Amino acid sequence: MDVLVFKTNVKSKNALRNIQLQLSQIPDILKWNLDLADCDKVLRIETISLSAQKIIDILHTLGFQCEEL
């Protein structure tokens, strides 16, 4: 299992819901959370086999900035 950590520009609960809809459809994600209170809007993902680039691509497709920390 890997833990991937990202800095994002997600700012609202509504945006968080959009991300949740996408991430909940990916079976290789065991657990995830996004801290809207943190200045870097940190996204943490526990995954079996996904790469950081795959997560970055998903968030970019949804219109968000995302970079691995």
Coordinates of C-alpha atoms in Angstrom, one line a residue:
M1 CA 0.0 0.0 0.0
D2 CA 1.2 3.5 -0.8
V3 CA 0.2 6.8 0.7
L4 CA 0.2 9.7 -1.8
V5 CA 0.1 13.3 -0.6
F6 CA -0.7 16.3 -2.8
K7 CA -1.1 20.0 -2.6
T8 CA -4.3 21.2 -4.4
N9 CA -6.3 24.3 -5.0
V10 CA -9.7 22.9 -3.9
K11 CA -11.5 25.5 -2.0
S12 CA -15.1 24.5 -1.4
K13 CA -17.2 21.6 -0.1
N14 CA -19.0 21.6 -3.5
A15 CA -15.7 21.1 -5.3
L16 CA -14.9 18.4 -2.8
R17 CA -18.1 16.6 -3.7
N18 CA -17.1 16.5 -7.3
I19 CA -13.8 15.0 -6.4
Q20 CA -15.5 12.5 -4.2
L21 CA -17.7 11.3 -7.1
Q22 CA -14.6 10.6 -9.2
L23 CA -12.4 9.0 -6.5
S24 CA -15.2 6.8 -5.1
Q25 CA -15.3 5.0 -8.5
I26 CA -11.7 3.9 -8.4
P27 CA -11.4 0.5 -6.7
D28 CA -7.6 0.9 -6.1
I29 CA -8.2 3.8 -3.7
L30 CA -8.5 2.3 -0.2
K31 CA -9.0 5.6 1.7
W32 CA -8.7 9.3 1.0
N33 CA -9.2 12.7 2.6
L34 CA -8.8 16.3 1.7
D35 CA -8.1 18.9 4.3
L36 CA -9.9 22.2 3.3
A37 CA -8.7 23.9 6.5
D38 CA -5.0 23.4 5.6
C39 CA -3.4 26.2 3.6
D40 CA -2.2 23.7 1.0
K41 CA -5.6 21.9 0.8
V42 CA -3.7 18.6 1.3
L43 CA -5.1 15.5 -0.4
R44 CA -4.0 12.2 1.1
I45 CA -4.7 8.9 -0.8
E46 CA -4.1 5.4 0.3
T47 CA -3.8 3.2 -2.7
I48 CA -2.9 -0.3 -3.8
S49 CA -1.4 0.5 -7.1
L50 CA -2.2 4.0 -8.4
S51 CA 0.6 6.4 -9.4
A52 CA 0.8 10.0 -8.3
Q53 CA 0.5 11.0 -11.9
K54 CA -2.8 9.2 -12.3
I55 CA -4.3 11.2 -9.4
I56 CA -2.8 14.4 -10.8
D57 CA -4.4 13.7 -14.1
I58 CA -7.8 13.0 -12.5
L59 CA -7.8 16.3 -10.6
H60 CA -6.6 18.3 -13.7
T61 CA -9.4 16.8 -15.7
L62 CA -11.8 18.1 -13.0
G63 CA -10.2 21.6 -13.3
F64 CA -8.1 21.6 -10.2
Q65 CA -4.4 22.1 -9.7
C66 CA -2.6 19.2 -8.0
E67 CA 1.1 18.5 -7.3
E68 CA 2.7 15.8 -5.3
L69 CA 4.3 16.8 -2.0

